[in-house]
Coordinates of C-alpha atoms in Angstrom, one line a residue:
M1 CA 6.7 -2.3 -30.5
E2 CA 7.1 -1.4 -34.1
Y3 CA 6.0 -3.7 -36.9
I4 CA 8.5 -5.6 -39.0
E5 CA 8.0 -6.8 -42.5
V6 CA 8.5 -10.5 -43.2
S7 CA 8.2 -12.4 -46.5
A8 CA 8.1 -16.1 -47.3
K9 CA 6.5 -18.5 -49.8
T10 CA 3.3 -18.6 -47.8
I11 CA 1.6 -16.6 -45.0
D12 CA 2.1 -19.6 -42.6
D13 CA 5.8 -19.7 -43.5
A14 CA 6.1 -15.9 -42.9
L15 CA 4.4 -16.3 -39.5
T16 CA 6.8 -19.0 -38.6
E17 CA 9.8 -16.9 -39.6
A18 CA 8.4 -13.9 -37.7
S19 CA 8.0 -16.1 -34.6
I20 CA 11.6 -17.0 -34.7
K21 CA 12.7 -13.4 -35.3
L22 CA 10.6 -12.0 -32.5
G23 CA 11.2 -14.9 -30.0
T24 CA 7.6 -15.8 -29.4
T25 CA 4.9 -18.2 -30.7
S26 CA 2.6 -17.4 -33.6
D27 CA -0.5 -17.1 -31.4
K28 CA 1.2 -14.1 -29.7
L29 CA 1.7 -12.2 -32.9
E30 CA -0.4 -9.3 -34.5
Y31 CA 0.0 -9.1 -38.2
E32 CA -1.4 -7.7 -41.4
V33 CA -1.2 -9.3 -44.8
I34 CA 0.5 -7.0 -47.3
D35 CA 0.6 -9.5 -50.1
K36 CA -0.9 -13.0 -50.1
G37 CA 1.7 -14.1 -52.6
S38 CA 1.2 -16.2 -55.7
N39 CA 2.5 -19.5 -57.2
G40 CA 2.3 -18.0 -60.7
F41 CA 1.8 -20.2 -63.7
L42 CA 4.2 -23.2 -63.9
G43 CA 6.4 -21.3 -61.5
I44 CA 6.5 -18.2 -63.7
G45 CA 5.5 -15.0 -62.1
S46 CA 5.5 -16.4 -58.5
R47 CA 6.0 -14.1 -55.6
D48 CA 6.4 -14.4 -51.9
A49 CA 3.7 -13.7 -49.3
V50 CA 4.5 -10.5 -47.3
I51 CA 3.2 -9.7 -43.8
K52 CA 3.6 -6.8 -41.4
V53 CA 3.9 -8.2 -37.9
K54 CA 4.7 -7.4 -34.3
K55 CA 4.3 -9.0 -30.9
A56 CA 0.8 -8.8 -29.5
E57 CA 0.5 -6.8 -26.3
A58 CA 0.7 -9.1 -23.4
S59 CA -2.0 -9.0 -20.7
V60 CA -0.9 -8.0 -17.2
E61 CA -1.6 -11.6 -16.1
D62 CA 0.7 -12.9 -18.8
E63 CA 3.4 -10.5 -17.8
I64 CA 3.2 -11.4 -14.1
R65 CA 3.2 -15.1 -14.8
E66 CA 6.2 -14.8 -17.2
F67 CA 8.2 -12.7 -14.7
L68 CA 7.5 -15.0 -11.7
D69 CA 8.1 -18.2 -13.8
S70 CA 11.6 -16.9 -14.7
V71 CA 12.3 -16.1 -11.0
F72 CA 11.2 -19.5 -9.7
K73 CA 13.1 -21.2 -12.5
A74 CA 16.2 -19.4 -11.4
M75 CA 15.5 -20.4 -7.8
K76 CA 14.8 -24.0 -8.9
L77 CA 11.4 -23.9 -7.1
E78 CA 8.2 -25.6 -8.2
V79 CA 5.4 -23.0 -7.7
T80 CA 1.8 -22.9 -8.8
I81 CA 0.7 -19.3 -9.6
D82 CA -2.9 -18.3 -9.3
I83 CA -3.6 -14.7 -10.6
K84 CA -6.8 -12.7 -10.2
V85 CA -7.0 -9.3 -11.9
D86 CA -9.4 -6.6 -10.9
E87 CA -9.4 -4.3 -14.0
D88 CA -11.8 -1.8 -12.5
N89 CA -9.4 -0.9 -9.6
R90 CA -6.2 -2.2 -11.3
N91 CA -5.4 -4.5 -8.4
V92 CA -3.9 -7.9 -8.9
D93 CA -3.9 -10.7 -6.3
V94 CA -1.3 -13.4 -6.8
E95 CA -1.4 -16.6 -4.7
L96 CA 1.6 -18.9 -4.7
N97 CA 1.5 -22.6 -3.8
G98 CA 4.2 -25.2 -3.6
P99 CA 6.2 -27.5 -1.4
E100 CA 8.8 -24.9 -0.3
M101 CA 6.8 -21.7 0.4
G102 CA 8.8 -21.0 3.6
V103 CA 11.7 -20.1 1.3
L104 CA 9.6 -17.6 -0.5
I105 CA 8.2 -16.1 2.7
G106 CA 11.6 -15.6 4.2
K107 CA 12.3 -14.1 7.6
R108 CA 9.2 -12.1 8.7
G109 CA 8.0 -12.0 5.1
Q110 CA 11.1 -10.1 3.8
T111 CA 11.6 -12.4 0.7
L112 CA 7.8 -12.3 -0.1
D113 CA 7.9 -8.5 0.2
S114 CA 10.9 -8.2 -2.1
L115 CA 9.3 -10.5 -4.6
Q116 CA 6.2 -8.4 -4.6
Y117 CA 8.2 -5.2 -4.9
L118 CA 10.2 -6.5 -7.9
T119 CA 7.0 -7.8 -9.6
N120 CA 5.4 -4.4 -9.3
L121 CA 8.5 -2.8 -10.8
A122 CA 8.6 -5.3 -13.7
I123 CA 5.1 -5.0 -14.9
N124 CA 4.7 -1.2 -14.4
K125 CA 8.0 0.1 -15.8
Q126 CA 6.7 0.5 -19.4
S127 CA 3.0 0.3 -18.8
E128 CA 0.7 3.3 -19.3
N129 CA -1.7 1.9 -16.6
Y130 CA -0.4 1.3 -13.1
Y131 CA -1.4 -2.0 -11.5
R132 CA -0.9 -2.7 -7.8
V133 CA 0.2 -6.3 -7.3
K134 CA -0.1 -8.1 -4.0
I135 CA 1.6 -11.5 -3.6
D136 CA 0.7 -14.0 -0.9
T137 CA 1.2 -17.6 0.0
E138 CA -0.3 -19.9 2.7
D139 CA -2.4 -16.9 3.9
Y140 CA 0.8 -15.4 5.4
R141 CA -0.2 -11.7 5.2
K142 CA -3.5 -12.3 7.0
R143 CA -1.7 -14.3 9.7
R144 CA 1.0 -11.6 10.0
R145 CA -1.6 -8.9 10.3
E146 CA -3.4 -10.9 13.1
T147 CA -0.2 -11.3 15.0
L148 CA 0.6 -7.6 14.8
E149 CA -3.0 -6.6 15.8
N150 CA -2.6 -8.9 18.9
L151 CA 0.7 -7.3 19.7
A152 CA -0.8 -3.8 19.4
K153 CA -3.6 -4.8 21.9
N154 CA -1.0 -6.2 24.4
I155 CA 1.1 -3.0 24.1
S156 CA -2.0 -0.9 24.6
F157 CA -2.8 -2.8 27.8
K158 CA 0.8 -2.4 29.0
V159 CA 0.8 1.4 28.4
K160 CA -2.5 1.8 30.2
R161 CA -1.3 -0.3 33.2
T162 CA 2.1 1.4 33.6
K163 CA 1.2 4.8 32.2
R164 CA 4.5 4.8 30.4
P165 CA 5.1 4.9 26.6
V166 CA 6.3 1.8 24.9
S167 CA 8.6 1.9 21.8
L168 CA 8.4 -1.0 19.4
E169 CA 11.9 -0.6 18.3
P170 CA 14.9 -2.9 17.5
M171 CA 17.3 -3.6 20.3
N172 CA 20.5 -5.5 20.7
P173 CA 20.4 -8.8 22.7
F174 CA 21.6 -7.2 26.0
E175 CA 18.8 -4.6 25.9
R176 CA 16.2 -7.4 25.1
R177 CA 17.0 -9.0 28.5
K178 CA 16.2 -5.8 30.3
R179 CA 13.0 -4.8 28.4
P180 CA 10.0 -7.0 27.8
V181 CA 9.1 -5.6 24.3
S182 CA 11.5 -6.0 21.5
L183 CA 11.1 -6.3 17.7
E184 CA 13.2 -6.2 14.6
P185 CA 12.7 -3.2 12.4
M186 CA 9.1 -3.0 11.1
N187 CA 8.5 -2.2 7.5
P188 CA 5.9 0.4 6.5
F189 CA 3.1 -2.1 6.2
E190 CA 3.7 -3.5 9.7
R191 CA 3.7 0.0 11.2
R192 CA 0.5 0.8 9.5
V193 CA -1.1 -2.3 11.0
I194 CA -0.1 -1.1 14.5
H195 CA -1.4 2.4 13.9
S196 CA -4.7 1.1 12.4
A197 CA -5.2 -1.4 15.2
L198 CA -5.1 1.3 17.9
Q199 CA -6.5 4.3 16.1
N200 CA -9.9 4.0 17.8
D201 CA -8.5 3.3 21.2
R202 CA -9.9 5.8 23.7
F203 CA -6.8 5.8 26.0
V204 CA -3.7 5.5 23.8
E205 CA -2.3 6.9 20.6
T206 CA 0.6 6.0 18.3
H207 CA 3.2 7.8 16.2
S208 CA 6.4 6.8 14.4
E209 CA 9.9 7.9 15.2
G210 CA 13.3 7.5 13.7
D211 CA 14.6 7.0 10.1
E212 CA 14.4 3.9 7.9
P213 CA 15.3 1.2 8.3
Y214 CA 15.0 1.8 12.1
R215 CA 11.8 3.8 12.1
H216 CA 9.5 2.5 14.8
V217 CA 6.1 2.9 16.4
V218 CA 5.7 4.5 19.8
V219 CA 2.5 3.9 21.9
T220 CA 1.7 6.6 24.5
L221 CA -1.2 7.6 26.7
K222 CA -3.5 10.2 25.3
K223 CA -3.2 13.6 27.0

């Protein structure tokens, strides 16, 4: 952001005026004093103080907190935000807590994934350094991973027993009555969990088929 020039009777008054113009608080301003100003003698020869000022660069933590606060305010949710920044790897872990976390998780984590996606966009769109933000609440992502890993093991067992491939693909209600394995479309993260869980299995292998949003995992016997 470019500097602006502000003048007032005193430096403190100039900072107050700059805060109003820039829509922030004085502790979040960077400024240089061009002229300290003077009261003159008996009011004669007095001049205003002049500063050159701009908004201070916000930290990635401040940007994330500000963005999420605005989202939760619009959703009328009370949420505590805990942010941990790993500057070396440019990773950010955000933990959310509050009385209505089920709303933020959404169906199969879709709302949480969307919130994470939007937060990544918001803080990286004008940043020179890319940060990868992961948002979680109530240990949801760990629990979801464990559920998918257990599913992968069960599917592996079924393929070995029947010697037939199994597709983890979405089906309509009538198909679900006929086939024992049915899932809604998996997102890329969920598919990666399945692939990873079975990558060292000696007897089965996995691959993905189809196009988004119906791309799905297929588990087959190794040849």
